[in-house]
Every structure is written in C-alpha cells, then in structure tokens.
C-alpha cells in the first residue's frame, strides 16, 4: 500500500494465529449479490470453502463481522454452528488429514472495508444543483480496502495473513456497471437487468488482498513482453486522460519482470481508479485500486503523476502478494521493497540522477525524523511509514552496494522462489543474501535493521558516488557566494538551480527565466515581490504547462499588480488545474475578494465555490473549497451543512480535516 500520510499498522493479525496449526483453508467460491438499488445492503450471497484439517480439532472458524448465516452445511450435511458477531464457528469432530467443504448463505451490511460511493445522495444531486458537471462527477461505485480494515467486514475470510486461500469471486451487478476482482474474468452471464461476473484465481493469497470494484468504466489492454494482459481502467469521460495517467505502465512492467528475475505471479494485472479512496493505492492481488486524483491530463503530469504509485503497487505483486510478511515486525519486506523497486523502475525511465535525487530526499526525511527523536528500528511493527518505506529502500540500496549487483539479484530471486505463495520473515531474506554472497551480514543487520538511528553520514557517502549529487551538495549560496550570480545561467542541474533560487530569491534576473519548467516553478514559488523590470517575465509563467506554476503565479501577480487583475483573471478563466481544481478554486476566491466585482458575478462565483463543497465531488475538491470559503469567511448555510456531513466521511484524513475546520467555524 502506498500511503500519502502514514500507514495504519495492521499487526493484530496474529491474535488467532493458532488456527493455522490445525486447519489449512484452501479455496473459496462465493457469489455476491449486493443490492445496488439501495445503499450498503446485500441479498443472497452464497459461499463455499474447502479446507484441510492438519490436526484433530472440534471446531474451526471463519472471521465474519456482523453477518447473518443460513443453510450452513458441512460436506452437504447440516452442522452445528455459532455466530458471535465476529466469527462463524463450526462445531464438528474434525479429523486430521481430511478435507472438508463448508457451504452457507450469508447476509451483510458492511460498515468498513467495503465502501458505497454516491449510492445514497442521488436525490441531493438531481434536486439541489443544476450543475454542468453533474454527469461527470457523480460516481456510483462500490470498492473495497482490506489492508488495515479486514476483508471479514464484507466477506467471510481469515484476518490472519498467514493462511493463504484461493478466492474465486463471482458478483452480480446492474447492467452498465463493470466488475473488477482478483484473477481472471472467466465468464459474464447476462440477464435483462443484471450481469453475473465470474472470476477465477489460480494461486492462493492472504485475505487482506481480496478486492472488488463495481463502477462505470472503460478499459484499455496492453500486453507485457511476457504476454501478461495489463488491463487499465478509466472513467468513460476521461479518455483524454488515459495516456498521461498510465504513461510508462508497460515499460515499468517489463522492467520489473526482468529486474526481479521471477515471472509476474498472477494471470493478469488490472489497475482501477476509484473516488474518495483511503490511500494513494492498494496492491490487491492482480487488481490494484488507486485514488482517482491520479487520473490526470498531460499538463498535470509534470507535477502530480501516477508513475511512482503505479510502480510501487506493481512491485508489491511480488513483494507483499507473492511473499507476505508473517507479521508487522517484517512490514519493511513489503513497503521497503516496493519503494526500492519503484525507484529502480523510475531510474529506468528518468535516469540515474533522478534515482539519486529521490534517495537524497528520502535521506533528508529520515534525518528530519531522527532530529525530531522519531527514529525507530526497521523491525519495530510500530515504526512510521517514513521508516518502513524510505529507510527500507535505503537498506536495499546499501545492501546491494555491499554485496554487488549479481549476488543481490540472485538472492532476491532465490528468496522469491523459495517462499512463493508463502509467508516470510526478515531472516529468510537475509539468509538468502548471505548464502549467495558468502558474507556475514550480522554487522549490517545490526546497524541498518535493528538500530533506531538513521546513519546519515554513511548514506551521504553513498550519494557522493554520483557526480550530479556532488555538484548539488557543492552549490551553496549561503556558504560560498562568489559564483552565485552566474549559477542560474550556467549548466548546473535543475535541482542545484532550485537550491540557489530558494537561497537568493531577490537576485533573480531577466535571463534566469530562460530556464526549464521546474526552475521557472521555483522562481514562481520563491519570488513574492516582483520588481517592475521583471513583470513581463513573471507574467509569462501563466503560460507554463504546470498547474503549480500557474496557481502560484496567479496569486503573486494578483497581489503585486492590483491594476492588472482583470487581465490575469481573463487569461486563466478556463483553467481548472489538477483534479482538486487548485487553479479554479484560487481564481474564484480571488474574484470574491476583489473589491470591484459586480453583484451578479459575485453570486455566481460564490455559488460555484460553495457547490464544490458538496458530496458529489471528490474529497480533495471539497477540501480545497472548504478551505477557501473559510479563509474568505464565506462558509454559509450550504457550506456548513456539507461540512457537517464531511465530519462523518469514511476517509479519515478528510474527516479529520472537516472536524478541525468545524471547530474554527462559528455554528
Ligand atoms: Zn505499499
């Protein structure tokens, strides 16, 4: 899982670990029929599970939260069972070395782990707003998130990730809706109003990786070099955003298969954007779900693209899905590896300098964490995501330097092959590296895995192998000022120039605007008082293919040259920006605080900005709208009502934001 803020650790899984000593669940076949006319209710779900009994026992259970059961049968005979609201427990004299089949019907109204989006606010959408965007923002979807939430909220399963099961999901959905789940879609049976979608998995997985999405989608399919179908879903109205969103997907897939040295372990690879997702992306087996805020146009690509998250979730298909941690203690085997391999895939596209730059940024973040006293061991299940993801990636980078490319790659390959479709601990990986390299890694494990602190000096020494990094570290206008006036017209890297601009924003000259998009963005961000001789150059920033640059430049120009405001508004009136409408929101807010705005426009702009607070928009849009309305003290009745609703939103980050803002707003 790639998380924007931090990862909720899910280490309670071992609570009932003992059942894996007695029972090995093998295969689930289920047919799900959610009532899609009404929110969060299901009718008639059938379920069959096969399992081997390893040691004699008098009961087995499945995790199943707040469900009802009927027609419960073991090997086709009625059987005694108990439903305690958390588990379905089956009582029987189970004998060792025997295989059993359990069947039942179940009913559920999941409150977590399965989310019903826009299913209950249709009335609000059709009656309250005559919104031009109505058809494009309403997203009736059902989607799931198992990690950190437990799949057992919507599907009887095993919360313990140490029991891997082959899940074959079938699902009934209204016509016009696509269904996406794990594995291969083997048939779609049609009736006049519903379709039955049947999926087949060939290999087992942990329950937290089971996924289901129902929604309106189009899809494009490409094939990897090895012949794996890469199915890329998008909203039908987003066909122009398809290419920038999924740019480099096939290249990264082919790269990772070759780099890892073990064939992609599943039948196909699907990626599906959903509205109001909880994280950036989630690596469900063969079916990654990601936030639709990564669905972007080609201008947004420069600042906010899906490439890193795309590579990260793909890497998890091996590291996390094929081999899975036994517990949170070994979480870095998933997140550290996914972060590191995503970086390797990006190096293949953007080059070596990019790779070192990212490592440098990770090191800065780890150093900051260290200084704040927040460092923890990589093997501490309560570590921060900075530790799991970024220190984890650093450990792999340094381990590879220590044992060499060849030994590192061989060890990873051996590790994946040996533990395929099983669970792993840190020692399993280290042992493979020691075996192949012939090195004793005790000191390395002590310093980098067990030790709390991040060894910044050693990391910096590794970075200095890059001449690009040497140059970056050397360029410093706070320490050496003699060359600073010429740096921005010299051939130094963009990152070094950006550093110079942040140190000396007052010394920007006309010719410095002739730099790249990124350097010009740094000028936009750092120069807040525009000297009149730079006015024309600064205005040219509004033409840049970057929504960050345009947003920043619009605000600064509006501040610096009040007499020219109409010109700037006119130039940017059709730009919405990222999917969170960053440019449009600023435009509306600035209009509303401009003193010469007439009443008619004022009403129109105010109602547009207010409309963006409504639940039909994604939470990123709403968050921006709430923030601006609060800042200009214009969060009135409709806005307040929507804010109140937002304090109960399923996305905890947005909920937290809404609660904090509610406290600041007068009731
Ligand atoms: Zn991840």
XYZ file of C-alpha atoms and ligand atoms in Angstrom:
668
model
C 0.000 0.000 0.000
C 1.280 3.431 -0.791
C 0.105 5.868 1.755
C 0.217 9.649 1.418
C 0.420 10.469 5.101
C 1.133 7.420 7.220
C 0.239 3.810 7.363
C -2.119 2.423 9.915
C -0.227 -0.566 11.136
C -2.097 -3.810 10.979
C -0.379 -6.132 13.351
C -3.333 -7.530 15.283
C -3.456 -10.324 12.759
C -1.576 -12.777 14.922
C -4.198 -12.763 17.634
C -5.715 -16.038 16.462
C -2.628 -17.417 14.715
C -3.061 -20.793 16.344
C -5.792 -21.882 13.965
C -3.214 -22.193 11.160
C -1.696 -25.099 13.140
C -4.952 -27.052 12.866
C -6.579 -26.015 9.618
C -5.364 -25.030 6.171
C -8.048 -23.206 4.198
C -7.607 -23.878 0.504
C -10.301 -22.488 -1.728
C -13.293 -20.149 -1.526
C -16.019 -19.879 -4.133
C -18.547 -17.147 -3.481
C -21.330 -15.433 -5.376
C -22.054 -11.902 -4.171
C -25.227 -10.016 -4.963
C -25.212 -6.562 -3.466
C -28.482 -4.764 -3.674
C -27.365 -1.954 -5.900
C -30.673 -0.148 -5.758
C -30.098 0.662 -2.104
C -27.054 1.560 -0.076
C -24.948 -0.922 1.877
C -27.215 -3.894 1.826
C -26.852 -7.305 0.324
C -29.160 -10.092 -0.631
C -28.379 -13.707 -1.076
C -24.621 -14.291 -1.022
C -23.558 -17.892 -1.396
C -20.265 -19.214 -0.095
C -18.258 -22.417 -0.272
C -14.904 -23.064 1.351
C -12.683 -26.148 1.189
C -10.120 -26.845 3.882
C -7.654 -29.493 5.062
C -7.590 -30.393 8.733
C -3.972 -30.787 9.853
C -4.561 -31.798 13.493
C -7.705 -33.206 15.026
C -9.971 -30.477 16.388
C -13.594 -29.995 17.467
C -14.162 -26.581 15.869
C -12.992 -24.296 13.104
C -13.927 -20.697 12.453
C -14.017 -18.003 9.796
C -13.765 -14.294 10.594
C -17.096 -12.693 9.711
C -18.081 -9.362 11.243
C -21.785 -8.551 11.780
C -23.129 -11.124 9.350
C -26.099 -13.457 9.334
C -25.943 -17.033 8.116
C -28.345 -19.664 6.870
C -28.233 -23.098 5.194
C -24.915 -23.858 6.905
C -23.724 -27.318 5.793
C -20.535 -29.317 6.220
C -19.904 -31.871 3.474
C -23.538 -31.310 2.469
C -24.917 -32.209 5.920
C -26.431 -29.868 8.450
C -23.863 -28.858 11.084
C -23.848 -27.132 14.462
C -22.533 -23.549 14.285
C -22.320 -20.363 16.306
C -22.280 -16.781 15.049
C -20.796 -14.480 17.713
C -20.876 -11.364 15.529
C -17.149 -11.599 14.843
C -16.724 -15.217 13.840
C -18.652 -18.091 12.351
C -17.653 -21.126 14.408
C -18.369 -24.641 13.119
C -18.559 -27.492 15.667
C -17.681 -30.964 14.438
C -15.258 -33.767 15.230
C -12.729 -32.757 12.557
C -10.190 -35.484 11.804
C -6.581 -34.965 10.801
C -5.600 -35.362 7.126
C -9.173 -34.996 5.917
C -10.584 -32.399 3.514
C -13.907 -30.711 4.282
C -16.286 -28.491 2.353
C -18.398 -25.908 4.150
C -21.341 -24.190 2.443
C -23.667 -21.419 3.585
C -25.582 -18.315 2.592
C -24.584 -15.054 4.247
C -26.007 -11.556 4.589
C -24.056 -8.413 5.394
C -24.223 -4.614 5.517
C -20.552 -3.705 5.724
C -19.618 -0.572 7.673
C -15.925 -0.798 6.842
C -13.572 -2.327 4.250
C -16.290 -2.053 1.584
C -17.473 1.428 0.623
C -20.585 2.521 -1.260
C -19.797 5.773 -3.068
C -22.512 8.171 -4.266
C -25.092 5.457 -3.803
C -27.172 7.412 -1.318
C -27.000 11.027 -2.493
C -28.723 10.755 -5.842
C -31.635 12.879 -4.673
C -29.319 15.594 -3.497
C -27.554 15.575 -6.808
C -30.609 15.734 -9.020
C -32.640 18.217 -6.994
C -30.265 20.738 -5.466
C -27.908 21.628 -8.253
C -28.151 22.428 -11.888
C -24.510 21.636 -12.188
C -22.943 21.489 -15.604
C -20.581 18.877 -14.287
C -23.300 16.765 -12.747
C -22.879 13.833 -15.080
C -19.158 13.766 -14.786
C -18.758 13.990 -11.020
C -21.353 11.529 -9.822
C -19.583 8.212 -9.394
C -21.706 5.348 -8.239
C -19.100 2.879 -7.095
C -18.559 0.058 -4.680
C -14.943 -0.643 -3.773
C -13.018 -2.461 -1.069
C -9.920 -1.911 1.066
C -8.750 -4.945 3.021
C -5.369 -3.957 4.494
C -5.772 -2.326 7.878
C -9.561 -2.825 7.750
C -10.229 -6.578 7.465
C -11.964 -8.128 4.496
C -14.116 -10.041 7.018
C -16.357 -6.951 7.212
C -17.830 -7.893 3.827
C -16.639 -11.420 3.075
C -16.142 -14.336 5.489
C -12.365 -14.852 5.400
C -9.296 -15.162 7.618
C -7.954 -11.974 9.193
C -4.628 -13.739 9.808
C -2.449 -13.135 6.747
C -0.595 -16.427 7.349
C -3.344 -18.539 5.796
C -3.374 -18.095 2.038
C -6.522 -19.036 0.156
C -7.504 -19.215 -3.492
C -10.502 -16.859 -3.690
C -12.802 -17.193 -6.702
C -15.230 -14.283 -6.570
C -18.402 -14.026 -8.600
C -20.597 -10.975 -8.443
C -23.970 -9.889 -9.734
C -24.047 -6.270 -10.912
C -26.504 -3.958 -12.605
C -26.100 -3.776 -16.352
C -23.832 -0.930 -17.433
C -21.502 -1.474 -14.474
C -18.126 -3.172 -14.688
C -16.975 -5.598 -12.030
C -13.282 -5.984 -11.255
C -11.929 -8.584 -8.845
C -8.854 -10.750 -8.320
C -7.789 -13.129 -11.072
C -9.186 -13.748 -14.496
C -12.733 -12.949 -15.542
C -13.842 -16.280 -16.971
C -17.447 -15.540 -17.839
C -20.069 -12.817 -17.878
C -23.608 -14.139 -17.928
C -26.226 -11.637 -18.963
C -29.849 -11.144 -17.927
C -32.011 -8.171 -18.974
C -31.108 -6.124 -15.857
C -28.106 -7.815 -14.275
C -24.849 -9.468 -15.307
C -23.109 -12.217 -13.378
C -19.331 -11.781 -13.467
C -17.216 -14.817 -12.591
C -13.555 -14.552 -11.647
C -11.021 -17.323 -11.223
C -7.760 -17.268 -9.272
C -5.156 -19.981 -9.792
C -2.992 -19.275 -6.767
C -3.644 -18.501 -3.102
C -3.369 -15.128 -1.337
C -3.887 -13.569 2.089
C -7.450 -12.381 2.754
C -6.462 -8.705 3.047
C -5.634 -8.745 -0.679
C -9.133 -9.708 -1.844
C -10.680 -6.888 -3.875
C -13.911 -5.951 -5.543
C -14.795 -2.844 -7.552
C -18.133 -2.095 -9.178
C -18.444 1.053 -11.260
C -18.772 2.591 -14.704
C -15.501 2.170 -16.544
C -13.867 1.844 -19.906
C -10.612 -0.062 -20.228
C -7.604 -0.402 -22.489
C -5.486 -3.541 -22.552
C -1.804 -3.813 -23.401
C 0.339 -6.924 -23.168
C 3.678 -7.225 -21.405
C 6.691 -8.716 -23.192
C 5.899 -11.938 -21.353
C 2.275 -11.871 -22.550
C 0.516 -10.778 -19.345
C -2.613 -8.665 -20.058
C -2.287 -5.198 -18.475
C -5.857 -4.001 -18.038
C -6.091 -0.278 -17.381
C -9.473 1.087 -16.331
C -10.671 4.694 -16.598
C -13.921 6.642 -16.381
C -15.584 6.771 -19.819
C -15.404 10.586 -19.845
C -11.638 10.546 -19.176
C -10.384 9.067 -22.458
C -8.011 12.025 -22.983
C -6.521 11.479 -19.549
C -5.799 7.822 -20.203
C -2.366 8.252 -21.766
C -0.852 10.682 -19.216
C -2.333 8.714 -16.310
C -0.971 5.336 -17.367
C 2.221 6.620 -19.037
C 5.140 4.114 -18.811
C 2.949 1.279 -17.432
C 4.138 -1.356 -19.901
C 7.771 -0.198 -19.757
C 7.757 -0.465 -15.956
C 6.067 -3.859 -16.005
C 8.627 -5.261 -18.454
C 11.455 -3.661 -16.498
C 10.357 -5.103 -13.146
C 9.847 -8.599 -14.517
C 13.396 -8.549 -15.930
C 14.955 -6.832 -12.881
C 13.316 -9.113 -10.300
C 14.079 -12.197 -12.376
C 10.895 -14.029 -11.354
C 7.917 -14.027 -13.755
C 4.893 -11.956 -12.704
C 3.000 -14.424 -10.479
C -0.666 -13.806 -11.458
C -2.879 -14.270 -14.533
C -3.239 -10.572 -15.382
C -2.688 -7.115 -13.929
C -5.560 -4.689 -13.500
C -5.494 -1.082 -12.290
C -8.681 0.757 -11.317
C -9.111 4.346 -10.114
C -11.858 4.952 -7.531
C -13.386 8.027 -5.914
C -12.542 9.066 -2.340
C -10.017 6.270 -1.828
C -8.340 5.920 1.557
C -4.754 5.846 0.293
C -2.778 6.585 -2.852
C -3.045 2.971 -3.994
C -3.528 -0.592 -2.769
C -1.839 -3.642 -4.215
C -4.705 -6.171 -4.135
C -3.587 -9.353 -5.863
C -3.642 -8.721 -9.628
C -6.066 -5.808 -9.052
C -4.542 -2.545 -7.847
C -7.045 0.068 -6.723
C -5.836 3.685 -6.733
C -7.130 7.167 -5.961
C -8.770 8.864 -8.956
C -6.908 12.051 -8.017
C -4.058 10.430 -10.001
C -6.195 10.482 -13.133
C -4.512 13.438 -14.810
C -4.135 15.386 -18.038
C -0.802 15.953 -19.730
C -0.200 19.315 -18.014
C -0.699 17.810 -14.569
C 1.835 15.097 -15.414
C 4.731 17.486 -14.711
C 3.803 17.906 -11.038
C 1.473 15.132 -9.967
C 1.626 11.876 -11.897
C 0.816 8.253 -11.107
C 4.216 6.844 -12.151
C 5.674 6.227 -8.683
C 2.471 4.827 -7.183
C 1.956 2.708 -10.318
C 5.442 1.175 -9.950
C 5.098 0.795 -6.170
C 1.829 -1.179 -6.298
C 3.155 -3.276 -9.160
C 6.297 -4.184 -7.182
C 4.019 -5.316 -4.332
C 2.584 -8.014 -6.618
C 5.847 -9.842 -5.832
C 6.789 -8.230 -2.512
C 3.676 -8.490 -0.356
C 1.366 -10.556 -2.531
C 3.587 -13.448 -3.689
C 5.595 -13.447 -0.451
C 3.760 -11.920 2.514
C 5.066 -10.807 5.920
C 4.182 -13.112 8.830
C 3.535 -10.036 10.993
C 4.015 -6.254 11.243
C 7.581 -6.801 12.508
C 8.564 -7.609 8.925
C 6.495 -4.911 7.244
C 9.577 -3.471 5.526
C 9.775 -6.668 3.437
C 6.678 -5.255 1.732
C 6.953 -1.454 1.883
C 10.748 -1.122 1.748
C 10.934 -3.469 -1.241
C 8.006 -1.806 -3.058
C 9.595 1.625 -2.526
C 13.029 0.446 -3.666
C 11.824 -1.399 -6.764
C 9.574 1.525 -7.736
C 12.691 3.690 -7.612
C 14.568 1.240 -9.848
C 11.687 1.305 -12.350
C 11.757 5.114 -12.293
C 15.528 5.099 -12.768
C 14.942 3.074 -15.926
C 12.681 5.886 -17.211
C 14.070 9.109 -15.759
C 17.739 8.179 -15.391
C 20.348 7.802 -12.693
C 20.296 11.426 -11.474
C 16.600 11.083 -10.688
C 17.312 7.906 -8.724
C 19.985 9.594 -6.597
C 17.836 12.677 -6.110
C 14.971 10.602 -4.694
C 17.360 8.749 -2.382
C 18.703 12.120 -1.235
C 15.168 13.332 -0.470
C 14.413 10.118 1.436
C 17.622 10.659 3.431
C 16.575 14.231 4.302
C 13.217 12.978 5.529
C 14.895 10.282 7.618
C 17.335 12.846 9.001
C 14.440 15.127 9.982
C 12.717 12.204 11.684
C 15.945 11.453 13.524
C 16.350 15.060 14.680
C 12.758 15.088 15.926
C 13.547 11.998 18.012
C 11.148 9.888 15.925
C 13.524 7.239 14.629
C 12.659 3.603 15.230
C 14.112 0.271 14.225
C 13.073 -1.108 10.853
C 11.921 -4.224 12.718
C 9.595 -2.345 15.059
C 5.992 -3.054 13.990
C 5.034 0.424 15.243
C 7.511 2.271 13.031
C 6.408 5.228 10.913
C 5.845 4.876 7.200
C 8.966 7.017 6.679
C 10.928 4.209 8.332
C 9.177 1.284 6.606
C 9.167 2.838 3.138
C 12.193 5.081 2.945
C 14.663 3.549 5.355
C 13.595 0.203 3.887
C 14.520 1.405 0.403
C 17.835 2.796 1.674
C 18.682 -0.539 3.303
C 18.208 -2.347 -0.014
C 20.253 0.267 -1.896
C 23.139 -0.116 0.581
C 22.872 -3.889 0.792
C 23.172 -4.063 -2.986
C 26.269 -1.833 -2.857
C 27.757 -4.089 -0.210
C 27.244 -7.500 -1.875
C 27.224 -6.370 -5.518
C 24.545 -6.427 -8.231
C 24.916 -10.053 -9.168
C 24.682 -11.505 -5.673
C 21.837 -9.150 -4.746
C 19.718 -10.105 -7.748
C 20.374 -13.804 -7.294
C 19.447 -13.632 -3.612
C 16.162 -11.822 -4.326
C 15.313 -14.401 -6.975
C 16.074 -17.306 -4.660
C 14.092 -15.712 -1.845
C 11.007 -15.197 -4.008
C 11.153 -18.689 -5.464
C 11.686 -20.399 -2.137
C 8.833 -18.594 -0.374
C 6.404 -18.135 -3.285
C 2.759 -18.110 -2.077
C 4.043 -18.372 1.496
C 4.838 -16.016 4.372
C 8.246 -14.552 5.180
C 10.377 -13.005 7.904
C 13.401 -10.732 7.630
C 15.783 -13.556 8.428
C 14.539 -15.553 5.424
C 15.706 -12.778 3.119
C 18.998 -12.043 4.895
C 19.870 -15.756 4.905
C 19.467 -15.904 1.124
C 21.743 -12.873 0.683
C 24.374 -14.391 2.981
C 24.203 -17.705 1.147
C 24.734 -16.213 -2.287
C 27.307 -13.579 -1.304
C 29.203 -15.658 1.233
C 29.215 -12.612 3.530
C 28.354 -12.452 7.199
C 25.782 -9.642 7.420
C 25.483 -9.516 11.229
C 27.014 -6.008 11.395
C 24.817 -4.744 8.556
C 21.641 -6.093 10.190
C 22.663 -4.519 13.493
C 23.394 -1.077 12.021
C 20.626 -0.774 9.443
C 17.766 -3.017 10.555
C 17.923 -3.187 14.340
C 19.458 0.192 15.129
C 16.954 3.018 15.615
C 19.015 5.896 14.240
C 19.480 6.577 10.544
C 23.158 6.646 9.650
C 23.032 9.829 7.571
C 26.790 10.176 7.077
C 27.110 6.752 5.538
C 24.097 7.428 3.324
C 25.686 10.688 2.177
C 28.909 8.887 1.315
C 26.954 6.559 -0.912
C 25.238 9.502 -2.642
C 28.586 11.155 -3.324
C 29.330 8.390 -5.826
C 27.081 10.409 -8.123
C 28.777 13.440 -9.732
C 25.345 15.005 -10.017
C 24.893 14.757 -6.232
C 28.434 16.058 -5.634
C 27.596 19.123 -7.693
C 24.294 19.616 -5.864
C 25.942 19.423 -2.454
C 28.720 21.809 -3.519
C 26.447 24.547 -4.874
C 25.627 26.574 -1.805
C 24.965 30.298 -1.885
C 24.716 30.586 1.861
C 28.295 29.396 2.309
C 30.044 30.351 -0.942
C 28.633 33.455 -2.591
C 31.240 34.278 -5.261
C 29.737 32.204 -8.105
C 26.107 32.702 -7.177
C 25.274 35.429 -9.658
C 26.136 33.133 -12.576
C 24.745 29.822 -11.390
C 21.283 30.249 -12.922
C 22.648 30.766 -16.433
C 25.230 28.005 -16.070
C 24.931 24.321 -16.946
C 24.360 23.052 -13.397
C 21.398 20.748 -12.725
C 17.838 21.985 -12.242
C 17.869 20.833 -8.618
C 21.034 22.827 -7.901
C 19.466 25.903 -9.543
C 16.317 25.469 -7.457
C 18.500 25.427 -4.360
C 20.154 28.694 -5.454
C 16.757 30.334 -6.074
C 15.497 29.379 -2.625
C 18.650 30.854 -1.085
C 18.732 34.094 -3.084
C 15.255 34.879 -4.453
C 15.973 38.604 -4.549
C 18.769 38.212 -7.097
C 16.670 36.755 -9.932
C 17.376 38.429 -13.280
C 15.553 38.503 -16.624
C 17.703 35.826 -18.249
C 17.074 33.424 -15.369
C 13.537 32.942 -16.712
C 15.024 31.128 -19.732
C 15.391 28.002 -17.611
C 13.327 24.776 -17.571
C 9.760 24.355 -16.325
C 10.952 23.182 -12.907
C 13.363 26.083 -12.394
C 10.706 28.580 -13.510
C 8.355 26.967 -10.993
C 10.934 27.602 -8.284
C 11.062 31.265 -9.340
C 7.247 31.419 -9.094
C 7.344 29.924 -5.636
C 10.218 31.936 -4.204
C 9.845 35.436 -5.635
C 6.944 37.091 -3.864
C 7.812 40.739 -4.527
C 8.110 41.264 -8.264
C 10.370 44.157 -9.344
C 8.733 46.078 -12.222
C 11.539 45.213 -14.665
C 10.651 41.503 -14.213
C 6.889 41.959 -14.647
C 6.714 40.691 -18.253
C 8.891 37.678 -17.498
C 6.886 36.861 -14.409
C 3.604 37.134 -16.357
C 4.934 34.580 -18.833
C 4.773 31.994 -16.017
C 0.986 31.938 -16.563
C 1.720 30.192 -19.899
C 3.691 27.345 -18.350
C 2.481 23.763 -18.631
C 2.328 23.347 -14.865
C -0.711 23.846 -12.664
C 1.519 24.512 -9.661
C 3.295 27.310 -11.507
C 0.029 28.814 -12.799
C -1.637 28.711 -9.378
C 1.354 30.293 -7.676
C 1.929 32.925 -10.372
C -1.753 33.933 -10.471
C -1.742 34.633 -6.759
C 1.557 36.547 -6.722
C 0.642 38.635 -9.774
C -2.784 39.425 -8.286
C -1.030 40.655 -5.142
C 1.711 42.642 -6.857
C -0.248 44.381 -9.634
C -3.835 45.183 -8.494
C -4.481 47.350 -11.586
C -3.871 44.344 -13.868
C -6.120 41.858 -12.100
C -8.747 41.665 -14.861
C -6.055 40.704 -17.352
C -4.860 37.839 -15.143
C -8.416 36.623 -14.475
C -9.212 36.672 -18.181
C -6.080 34.703 -19.018
C -6.776 31.920 -16.511
C -10.592 31.782 -16.575
C -10.804 28.370 -18.286
C -8.135 26.566 -16.281
C -9.281 24.117 -13.609
C -5.892 22.620 -12.747
C -5.386 19.278 -11.041
C -8.323 17.030 -10.242
C -8.685 19.010 -6.998
C -9.324 22.153 -9.140
C -6.471 24.044 -7.483
C -6.378 26.838 -10.083
C -10.157 27.259 -10.413
C -10.660 27.480 -6.632
C -7.998 30.153 -6.264
C -9.470 32.036 -9.227
C -12.936 32.038 -7.607
C -11.633 33.020 -4.187
C -9.546 35.890 -5.591
C -12.527 37.123 -7.604
C -14.677 37.093 -4.480
C -12.234 39.246 -2.505
C -11.569 41.663 -5.361
C -13.407 44.928 -4.429
C -14.633 45.828 -7.936
C -16.599 42.617 -8.570
C -20.243 43.244 -9.548
C -23.134 41.591 -7.683
C -24.220 39.220 -10.421
C -20.750 37.694 -10.814
C -20.281 37.670 -7.086
C -23.394 35.488 -6.631
C -22.351 33.197 -9.453
C -18.781 32.683 -8.221
C -19.890 32.248 -4.637
C -22.394 29.571 -5.585
C -19.828 27.765 -7.745
C -17.280 27.714 -4.941
C -19.947 26.568 -2.485
C -21.087 23.845 -4.861
C -17.591 22.328 -4.738
C -18.150 21.557 -1.041
C -20.911 19.076 -1.856
C -20.513 15.279 -1.569
C -20.861 14.757 -5.290
C -17.264 15.984 -5.618
C -14.208 14.045 -4.531
C -12.884 14.921 -1.094
C -9.815 16.693 -2.496
C -12.052 19.170 -4.339
C -14.254 19.636 -1.279
C -11.290 20.177 0.998
C -9.988 22.994 -1.213
C -13.428 24.613 -1.400
C -13.965 24.459 2.373
C -10.535 25.950 2.947
C -11.072 28.914 0.632
C -14.591 29.618 1.901
C -13.257 29.552 5.439
C -10.378 31.879 4.562
C -12.633 34.461 2.957
C -15.185 33.997 5.762
C -17.921 32.893 3.398
C -18.826 29.388 4.580
C -22.606 29.944 4.803
C -25.513 27.543 5.314
C -24.979 25.110 2.421
C -21.235 25.036 3.056
C -21.818 24.481 6.793
C -24.263 21.668 6.109
C -21.776 19.993 3.777
C -19.004 20.477 6.328
C -21.105 18.773 8.967
C -21.671 15.862 6.620
C -17.913 15.725 5.902
C -17.142 15.163 9.599
C -18.642 11.672 9.108
C -16.826 10.888 5.863
C -15.288 7.394 5.505
C -11.934 8.880 4.550
C -10.297 9.561 7.900
C -7.919 12.228 6.593
C -10.797 14.238 5.177
C -12.907 13.575 8.269
C -10.121 14.886 10.483
C -9.771 17.987 8.330
C -13.538 18.609 8.456
C -13.687 18.215 12.228
C -10.797 20.637 12.737
C -12.359 23.208 10.421
C -15.803 22.806 12.027
C -14.305 23.866 15.316
C -12.975 27.060 13.766
C -16.241 27.870 12.003
C -18.906 29.522 14.144
C -22.055 27.361 14.218
Zn 2.996 -0.114 -0.366
